[in-house]
PDB file of C-alpha atoms in Angstrom:
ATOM      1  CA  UNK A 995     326.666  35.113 161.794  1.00  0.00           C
ATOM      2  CA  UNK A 996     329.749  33.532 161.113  1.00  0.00           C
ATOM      3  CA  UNK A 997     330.167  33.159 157.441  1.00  0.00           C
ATOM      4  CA  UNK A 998     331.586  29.970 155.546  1.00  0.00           C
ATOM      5  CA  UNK A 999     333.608  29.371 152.652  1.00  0.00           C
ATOM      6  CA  UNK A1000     333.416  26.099 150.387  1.00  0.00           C
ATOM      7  CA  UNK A1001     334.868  25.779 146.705  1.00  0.00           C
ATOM      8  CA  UNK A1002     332.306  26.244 144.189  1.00  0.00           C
ATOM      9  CA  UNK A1003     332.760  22.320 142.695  1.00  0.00           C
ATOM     10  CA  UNK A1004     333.940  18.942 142.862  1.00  0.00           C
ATOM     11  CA  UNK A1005     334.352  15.833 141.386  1.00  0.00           C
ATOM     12  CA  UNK A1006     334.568  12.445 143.061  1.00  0.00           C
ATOM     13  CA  UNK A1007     335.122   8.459 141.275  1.00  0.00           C
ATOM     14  CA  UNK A1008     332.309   6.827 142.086  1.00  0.00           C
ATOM     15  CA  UNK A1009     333.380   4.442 145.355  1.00  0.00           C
ATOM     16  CA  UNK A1010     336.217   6.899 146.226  1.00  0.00           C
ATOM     17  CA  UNK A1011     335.751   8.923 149.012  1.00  0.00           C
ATOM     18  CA  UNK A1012     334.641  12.056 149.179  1.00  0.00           C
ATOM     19  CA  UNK A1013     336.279  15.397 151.139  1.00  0.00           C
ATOM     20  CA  UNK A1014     334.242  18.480 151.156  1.00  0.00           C
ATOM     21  CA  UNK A1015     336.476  21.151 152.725  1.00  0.00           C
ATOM     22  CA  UNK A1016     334.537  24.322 154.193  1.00  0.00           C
ATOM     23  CA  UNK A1017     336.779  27.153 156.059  1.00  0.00           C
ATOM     24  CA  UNK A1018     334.489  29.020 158.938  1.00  0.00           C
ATOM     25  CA  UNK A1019     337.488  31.227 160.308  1.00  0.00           C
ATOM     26  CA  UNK A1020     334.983  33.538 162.518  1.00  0.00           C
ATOM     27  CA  UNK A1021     333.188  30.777 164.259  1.00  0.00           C
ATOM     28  CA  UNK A1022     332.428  31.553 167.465  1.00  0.00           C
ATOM     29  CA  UNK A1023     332.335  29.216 171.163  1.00  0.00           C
ATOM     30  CA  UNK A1024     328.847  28.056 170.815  1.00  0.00           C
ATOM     31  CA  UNK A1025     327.923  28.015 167.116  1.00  0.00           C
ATOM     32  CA  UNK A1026     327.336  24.251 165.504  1.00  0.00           C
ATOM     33  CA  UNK A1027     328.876  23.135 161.882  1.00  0.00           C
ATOM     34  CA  UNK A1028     325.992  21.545 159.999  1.00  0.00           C
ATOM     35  CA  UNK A1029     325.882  20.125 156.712  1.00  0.00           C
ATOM     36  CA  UNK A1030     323.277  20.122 154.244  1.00  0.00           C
ATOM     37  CA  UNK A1031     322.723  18.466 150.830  1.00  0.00           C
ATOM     38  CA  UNK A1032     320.479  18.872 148.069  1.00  0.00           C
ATOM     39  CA  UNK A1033     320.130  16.794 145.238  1.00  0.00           C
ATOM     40  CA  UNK A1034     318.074  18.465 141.991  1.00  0.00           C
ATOM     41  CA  UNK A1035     314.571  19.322 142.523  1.00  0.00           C
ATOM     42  CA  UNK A1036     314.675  18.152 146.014  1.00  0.00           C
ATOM     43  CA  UNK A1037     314.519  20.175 149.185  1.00  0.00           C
ATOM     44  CA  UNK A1038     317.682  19.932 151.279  1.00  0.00           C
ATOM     45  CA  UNK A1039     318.395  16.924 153.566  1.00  0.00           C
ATOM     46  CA  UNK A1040     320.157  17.086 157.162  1.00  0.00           C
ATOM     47  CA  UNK A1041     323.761  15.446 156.686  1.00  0.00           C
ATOM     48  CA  UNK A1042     325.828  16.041 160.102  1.00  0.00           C
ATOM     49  CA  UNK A1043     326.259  18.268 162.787  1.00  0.00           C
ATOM     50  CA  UNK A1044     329.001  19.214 165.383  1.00  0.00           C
ATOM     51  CA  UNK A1045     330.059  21.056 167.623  1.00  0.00           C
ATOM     52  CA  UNK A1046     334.240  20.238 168.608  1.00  0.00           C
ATOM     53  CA  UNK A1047     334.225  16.660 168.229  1.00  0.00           C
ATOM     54  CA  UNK A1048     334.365  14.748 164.745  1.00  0.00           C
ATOM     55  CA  UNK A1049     330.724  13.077 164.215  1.00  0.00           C
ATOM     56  CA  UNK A1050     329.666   9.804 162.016  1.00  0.00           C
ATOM     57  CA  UNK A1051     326.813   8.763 161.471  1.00  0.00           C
ATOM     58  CA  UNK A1052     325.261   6.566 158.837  1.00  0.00           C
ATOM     59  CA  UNK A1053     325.558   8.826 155.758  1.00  0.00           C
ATOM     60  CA  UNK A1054     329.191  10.758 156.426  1.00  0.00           C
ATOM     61  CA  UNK A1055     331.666  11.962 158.504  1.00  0.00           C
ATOM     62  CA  UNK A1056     332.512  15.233 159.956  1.00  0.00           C
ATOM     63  CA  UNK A1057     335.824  16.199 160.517  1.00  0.00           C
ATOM     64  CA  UNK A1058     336.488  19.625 163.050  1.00  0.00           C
ATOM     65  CA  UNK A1059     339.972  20.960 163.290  1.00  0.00           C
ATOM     66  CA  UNK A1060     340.727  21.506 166.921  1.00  0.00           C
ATOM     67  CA  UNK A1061     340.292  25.379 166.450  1.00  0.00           C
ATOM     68  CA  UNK A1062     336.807  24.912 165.070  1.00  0.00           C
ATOM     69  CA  UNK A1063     338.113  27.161 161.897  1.00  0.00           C
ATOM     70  CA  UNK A1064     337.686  24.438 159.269  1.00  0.00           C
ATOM     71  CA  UNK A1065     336.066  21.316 158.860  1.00  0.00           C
ATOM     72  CA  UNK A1066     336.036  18.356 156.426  1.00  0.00           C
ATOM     73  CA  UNK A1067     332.927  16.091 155.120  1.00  0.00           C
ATOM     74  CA  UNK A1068     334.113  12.932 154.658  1.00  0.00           C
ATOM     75  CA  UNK A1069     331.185  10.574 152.298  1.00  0.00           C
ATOM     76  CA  UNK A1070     333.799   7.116 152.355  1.00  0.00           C
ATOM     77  CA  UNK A1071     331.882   5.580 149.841  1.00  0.00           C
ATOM     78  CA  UNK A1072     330.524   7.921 147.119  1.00  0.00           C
ATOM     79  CA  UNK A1073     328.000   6.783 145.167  1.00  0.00           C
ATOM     80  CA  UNK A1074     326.289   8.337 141.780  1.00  0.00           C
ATOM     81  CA  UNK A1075     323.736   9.443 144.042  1.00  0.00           C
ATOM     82  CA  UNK A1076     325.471  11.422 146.189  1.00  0.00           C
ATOM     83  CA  UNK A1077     326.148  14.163 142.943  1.00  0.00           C
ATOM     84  CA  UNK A1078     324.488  16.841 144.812  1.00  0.00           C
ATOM     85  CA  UNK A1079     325.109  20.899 146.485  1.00  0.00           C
ATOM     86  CA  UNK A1080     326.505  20.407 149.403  1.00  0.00           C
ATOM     87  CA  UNK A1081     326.216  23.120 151.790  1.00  0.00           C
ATOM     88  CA  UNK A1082     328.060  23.826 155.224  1.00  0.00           C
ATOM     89  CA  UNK A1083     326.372  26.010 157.491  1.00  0.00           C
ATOM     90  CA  UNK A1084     327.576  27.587 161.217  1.00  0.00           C
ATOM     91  CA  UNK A1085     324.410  27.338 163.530  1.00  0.00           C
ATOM     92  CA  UNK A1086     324.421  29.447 166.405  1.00  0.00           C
ATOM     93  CA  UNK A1087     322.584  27.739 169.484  1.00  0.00           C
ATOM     94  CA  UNK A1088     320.384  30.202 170.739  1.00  0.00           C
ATOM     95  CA  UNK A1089     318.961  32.371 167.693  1.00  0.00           C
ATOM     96  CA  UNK A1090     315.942  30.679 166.773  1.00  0.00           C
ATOM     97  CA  UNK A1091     317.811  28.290 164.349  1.00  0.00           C
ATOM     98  CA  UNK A1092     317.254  29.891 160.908  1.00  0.00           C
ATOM     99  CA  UNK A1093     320.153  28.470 158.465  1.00  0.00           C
ATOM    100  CA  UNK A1094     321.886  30.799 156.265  1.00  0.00           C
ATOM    101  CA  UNK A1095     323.103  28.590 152.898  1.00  0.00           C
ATOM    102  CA  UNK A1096     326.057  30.022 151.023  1.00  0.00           C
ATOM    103  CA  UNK A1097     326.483  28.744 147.540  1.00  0.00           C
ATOM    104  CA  UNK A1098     327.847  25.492 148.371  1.00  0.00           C
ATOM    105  CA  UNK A1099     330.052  22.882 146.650  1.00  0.00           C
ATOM    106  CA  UNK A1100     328.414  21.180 143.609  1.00  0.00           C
ATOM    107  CA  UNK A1101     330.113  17.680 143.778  1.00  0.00           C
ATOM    108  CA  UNK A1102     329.808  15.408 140.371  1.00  0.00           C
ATOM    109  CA  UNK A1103     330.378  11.579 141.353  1.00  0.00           C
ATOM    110  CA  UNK A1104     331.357   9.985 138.113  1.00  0.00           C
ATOM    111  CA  UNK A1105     331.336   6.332 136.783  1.00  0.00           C
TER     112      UNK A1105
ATOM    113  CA  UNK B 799     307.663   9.965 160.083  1.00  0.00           C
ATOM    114  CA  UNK B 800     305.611  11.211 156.518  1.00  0.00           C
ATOM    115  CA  UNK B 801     308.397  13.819 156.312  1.00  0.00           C
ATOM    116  CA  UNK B 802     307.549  17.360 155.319  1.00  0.00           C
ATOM    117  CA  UNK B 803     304.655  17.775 152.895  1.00  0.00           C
ATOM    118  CA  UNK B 804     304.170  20.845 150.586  1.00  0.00           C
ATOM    119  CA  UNK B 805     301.180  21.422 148.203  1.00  0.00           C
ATOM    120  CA  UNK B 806     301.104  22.063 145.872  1.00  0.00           C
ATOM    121  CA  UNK B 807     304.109  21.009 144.332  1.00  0.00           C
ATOM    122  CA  UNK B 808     303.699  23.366 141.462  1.00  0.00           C
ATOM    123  CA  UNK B 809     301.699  26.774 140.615  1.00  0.00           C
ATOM    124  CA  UNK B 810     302.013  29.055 137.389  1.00  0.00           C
ATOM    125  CA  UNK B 811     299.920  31.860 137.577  1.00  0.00           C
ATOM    126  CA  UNK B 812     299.555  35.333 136.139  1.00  0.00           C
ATOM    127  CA  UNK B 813     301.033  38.515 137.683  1.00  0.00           C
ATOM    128  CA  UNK B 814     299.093  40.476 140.136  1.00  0.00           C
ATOM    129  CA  UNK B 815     297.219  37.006 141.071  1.00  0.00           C
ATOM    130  CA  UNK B 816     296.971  35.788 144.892  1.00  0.00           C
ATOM    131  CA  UNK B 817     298.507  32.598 145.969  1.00  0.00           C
ATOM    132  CA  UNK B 818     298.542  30.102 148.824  1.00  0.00           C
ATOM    133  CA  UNK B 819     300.909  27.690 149.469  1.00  0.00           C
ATOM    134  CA  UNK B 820     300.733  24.790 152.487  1.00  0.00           C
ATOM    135  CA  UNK B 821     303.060  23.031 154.407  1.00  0.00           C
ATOM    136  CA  UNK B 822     302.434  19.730 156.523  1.00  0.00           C
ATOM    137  CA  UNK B 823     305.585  19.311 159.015  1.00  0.00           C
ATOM    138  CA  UNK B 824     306.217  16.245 160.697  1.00  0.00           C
ATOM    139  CA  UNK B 825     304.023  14.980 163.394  1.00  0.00           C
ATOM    140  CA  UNK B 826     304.661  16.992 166.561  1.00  0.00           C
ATOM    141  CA  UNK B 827     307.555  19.344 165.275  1.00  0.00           C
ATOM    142  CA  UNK B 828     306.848  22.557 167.286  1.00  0.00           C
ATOM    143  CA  UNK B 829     309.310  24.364 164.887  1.00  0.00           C
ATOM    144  CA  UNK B 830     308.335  25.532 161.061  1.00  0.00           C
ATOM    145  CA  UNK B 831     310.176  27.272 158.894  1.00  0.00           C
ATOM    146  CA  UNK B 832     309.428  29.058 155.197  1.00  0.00           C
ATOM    147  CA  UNK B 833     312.296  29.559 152.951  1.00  0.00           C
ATOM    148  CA  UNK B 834     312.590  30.759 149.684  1.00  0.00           C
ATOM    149  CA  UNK B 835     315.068  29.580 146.883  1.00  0.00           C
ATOM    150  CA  UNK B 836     315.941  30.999 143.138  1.00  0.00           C
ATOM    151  CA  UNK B 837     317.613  29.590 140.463  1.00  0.00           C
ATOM    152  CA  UNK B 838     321.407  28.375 141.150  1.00  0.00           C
ATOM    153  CA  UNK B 839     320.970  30.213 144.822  1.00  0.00           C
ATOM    154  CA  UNK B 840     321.271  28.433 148.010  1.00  0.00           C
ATOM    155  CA  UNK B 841     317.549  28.795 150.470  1.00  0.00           C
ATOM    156  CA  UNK B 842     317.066  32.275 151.929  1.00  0.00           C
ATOM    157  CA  UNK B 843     314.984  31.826 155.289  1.00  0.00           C
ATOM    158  CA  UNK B 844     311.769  33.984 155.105  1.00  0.00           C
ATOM    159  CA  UNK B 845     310.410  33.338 158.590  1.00  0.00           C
ATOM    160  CA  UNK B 846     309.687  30.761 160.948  1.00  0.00           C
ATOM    161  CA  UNK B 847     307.091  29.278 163.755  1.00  0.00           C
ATOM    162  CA  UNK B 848     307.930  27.835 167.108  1.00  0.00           C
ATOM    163  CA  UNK B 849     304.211  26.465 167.611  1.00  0.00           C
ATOM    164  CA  UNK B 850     301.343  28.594 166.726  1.00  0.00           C
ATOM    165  CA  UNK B 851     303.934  31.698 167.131  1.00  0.00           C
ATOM    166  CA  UNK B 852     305.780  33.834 164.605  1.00  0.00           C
ATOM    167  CA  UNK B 853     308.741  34.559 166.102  1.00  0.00           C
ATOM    168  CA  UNK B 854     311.161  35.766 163.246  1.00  0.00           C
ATOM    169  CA  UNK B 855     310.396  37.428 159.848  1.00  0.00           C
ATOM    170  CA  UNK B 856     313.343  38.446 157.105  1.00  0.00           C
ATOM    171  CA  UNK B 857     313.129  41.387 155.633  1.00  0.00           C
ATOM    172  CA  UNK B 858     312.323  39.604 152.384  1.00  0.00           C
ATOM    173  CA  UNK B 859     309.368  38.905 153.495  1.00  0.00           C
ATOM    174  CA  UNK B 860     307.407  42.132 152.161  1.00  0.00           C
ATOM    175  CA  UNK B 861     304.408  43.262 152.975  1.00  0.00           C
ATOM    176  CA  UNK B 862     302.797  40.849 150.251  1.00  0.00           C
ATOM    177  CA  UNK B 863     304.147  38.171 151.782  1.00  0.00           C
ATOM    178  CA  UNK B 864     302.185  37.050 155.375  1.00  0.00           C
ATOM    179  CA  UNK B 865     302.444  33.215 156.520  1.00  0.00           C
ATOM    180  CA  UNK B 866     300.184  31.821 159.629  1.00  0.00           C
ATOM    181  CA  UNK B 867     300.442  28.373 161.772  1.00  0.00           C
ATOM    182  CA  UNK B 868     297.434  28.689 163.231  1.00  0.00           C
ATOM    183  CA  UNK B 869     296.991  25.540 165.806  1.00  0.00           C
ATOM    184  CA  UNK B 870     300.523  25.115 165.297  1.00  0.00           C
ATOM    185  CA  UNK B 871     300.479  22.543 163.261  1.00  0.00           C
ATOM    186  CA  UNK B 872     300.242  23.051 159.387  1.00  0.00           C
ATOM    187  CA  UNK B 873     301.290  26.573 157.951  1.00  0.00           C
ATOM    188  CA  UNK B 874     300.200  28.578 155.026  1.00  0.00           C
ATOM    189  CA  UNK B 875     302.161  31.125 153.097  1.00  0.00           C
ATOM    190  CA  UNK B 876     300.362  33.689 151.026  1.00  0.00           C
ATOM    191  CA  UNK B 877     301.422  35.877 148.366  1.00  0.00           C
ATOM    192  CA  UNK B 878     299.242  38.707 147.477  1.00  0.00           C
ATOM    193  CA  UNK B 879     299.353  41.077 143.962  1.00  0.00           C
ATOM    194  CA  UNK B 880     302.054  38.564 142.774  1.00  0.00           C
ATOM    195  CA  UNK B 881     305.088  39.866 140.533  1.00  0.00           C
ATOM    196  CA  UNK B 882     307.706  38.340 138.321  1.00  0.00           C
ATOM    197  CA  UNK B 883     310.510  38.314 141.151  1.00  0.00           C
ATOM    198  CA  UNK B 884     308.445  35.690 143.218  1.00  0.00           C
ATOM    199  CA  UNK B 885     309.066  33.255 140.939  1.00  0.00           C
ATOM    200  CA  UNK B 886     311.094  30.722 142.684  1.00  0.00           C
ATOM    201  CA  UNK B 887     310.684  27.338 144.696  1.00  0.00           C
ATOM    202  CA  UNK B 888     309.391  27.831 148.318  1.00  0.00           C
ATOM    203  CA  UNK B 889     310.864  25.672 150.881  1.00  0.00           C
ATOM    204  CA  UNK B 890     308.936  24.645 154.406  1.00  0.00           C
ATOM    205  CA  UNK B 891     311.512  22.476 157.196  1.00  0.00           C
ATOM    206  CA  UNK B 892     310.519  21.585 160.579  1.00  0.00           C
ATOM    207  CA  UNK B 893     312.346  20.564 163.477  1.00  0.00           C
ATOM    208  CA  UNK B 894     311.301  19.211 167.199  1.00  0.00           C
ATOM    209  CA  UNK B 895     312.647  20.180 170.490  1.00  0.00           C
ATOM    210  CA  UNK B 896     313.099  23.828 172.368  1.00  0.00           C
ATOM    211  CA  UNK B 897     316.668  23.886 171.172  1.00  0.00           C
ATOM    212  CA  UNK B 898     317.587  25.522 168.160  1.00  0.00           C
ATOM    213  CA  UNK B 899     319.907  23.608 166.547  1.00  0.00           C
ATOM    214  CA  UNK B 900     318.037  20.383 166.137  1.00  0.00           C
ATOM    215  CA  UNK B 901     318.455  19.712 162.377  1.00  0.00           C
ATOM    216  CA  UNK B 902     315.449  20.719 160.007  1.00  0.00           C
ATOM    217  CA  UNK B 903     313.842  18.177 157.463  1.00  0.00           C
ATOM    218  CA  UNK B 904     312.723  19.857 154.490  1.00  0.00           C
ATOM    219  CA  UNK B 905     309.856  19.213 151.978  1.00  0.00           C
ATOM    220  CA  UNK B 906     310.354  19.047 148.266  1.00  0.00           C
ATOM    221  CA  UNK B 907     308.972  22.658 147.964  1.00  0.00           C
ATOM    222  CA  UNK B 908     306.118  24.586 145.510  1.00  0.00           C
ATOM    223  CA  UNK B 909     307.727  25.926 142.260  1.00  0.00           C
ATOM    224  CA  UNK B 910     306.395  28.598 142.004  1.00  0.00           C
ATOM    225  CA  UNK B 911     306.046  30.687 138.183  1.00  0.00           C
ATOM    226  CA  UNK B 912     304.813  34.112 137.218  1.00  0.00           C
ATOM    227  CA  UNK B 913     303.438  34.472 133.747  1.00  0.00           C
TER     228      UNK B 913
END
């Protein structure tokens, strides 16, 4: 499983955007970049997911380089709410689907 | 859409005590999986369900450890003779479809503490 690297923490302003950065230099043709998030004493909620092309939906943005190595989450807005782990995960598409969370990047939004 | 439900939400029990924990995916999500998550760790996937079937168990899960789907629908995950290194918060997602990488919508979990 291709392995991914995010810096431990961040801080955003609150209404600033936020850009979570997470390297996956040994992804492979047909494994997905998902993102996950999980706010204290939650369980973790489905961000984004993609493939080669950048995604948005409704909560964020995903950014893929064009050699799939990196990627960017992009929240344009952030809110206090968004202070959460944020985890990016490679997927492959055929292996049942199990995720495999690093440690992930705690981002602080602040006032 | 309820979303994922997981009861109960918290159990403290002593060591070497049997426990049961349930998980209620969301309405017609073939797929159910069990993870388990300690303090200032990210999830570590236990096992999971497509329908009634087990098809994929980590090596964490021991021997102690056995989960069932039954009618594939809700799933149970047992814990027998339990020790201190159980303590941690068990995680149940579910996802729909036949294709793997449909995203998974978790519950809130079961805290789980050994006295």
């Amino acid at each position: 499983d291709a392995k991914t690297t995010q810096p431990p923490s961040m801080d955003c302003a609150e209404g600033r955007a936020a850009n979570l950065p997470c390297n996956h230099s040994t992804i492979s043709g047909n494994e997905y970049v998902y993102w996950y998030r999980q706010i204290h004493s939650q369980g973790p909620q489905y961000i984004i997911h993609g493939l080669k092309n950048n995604e948005t939906n409704e909560m964020a943005s995903l950014i893929i380089t064009e050699d799939r190595k990196s990627s960017t989450l992009i929240l344009p807005h952030a809110t206090l709410r968004d202070t959460a782990v944020y985890y990016c995960i490679v997927l492959p598409y055929n292996q049942g689907g199990k995720l495999i969370f690093g440690q992930g990047t705690e981002l602080s939004v602040k006032p | 859409d309820t979303g994922v439900s997981q009861d109960p939400r918290h159990k403290i029990t002593k060591r070497g005590q049997n426990v049961t924990f349930r998980c209620d995916p969301i309405s017609e999500h073939n797929r159910l999986y069990w993870y388990r998550q300690t303090l200032g760790q990210g999830p570590e996937f236990l096992t999971y369900f497509q329908n009634e079937a087990q098809l994929e168990k980590s090596r964490l899960l021991s021997d102690r450890f056995s989960a069932e789907r039954p009618k594939g629908s809700f799933s149970t995950l047992e814990i027998q003779r339990t020790e201190q290194g159980d303590s941690a918060m068990y995680l149940c997602a579910s996802s729909s479809g036949n294709r793997a990488n449909q995203p998974q919508h978790f519950g809130d979990g079961t805290r789980l503490s050994i006295l």
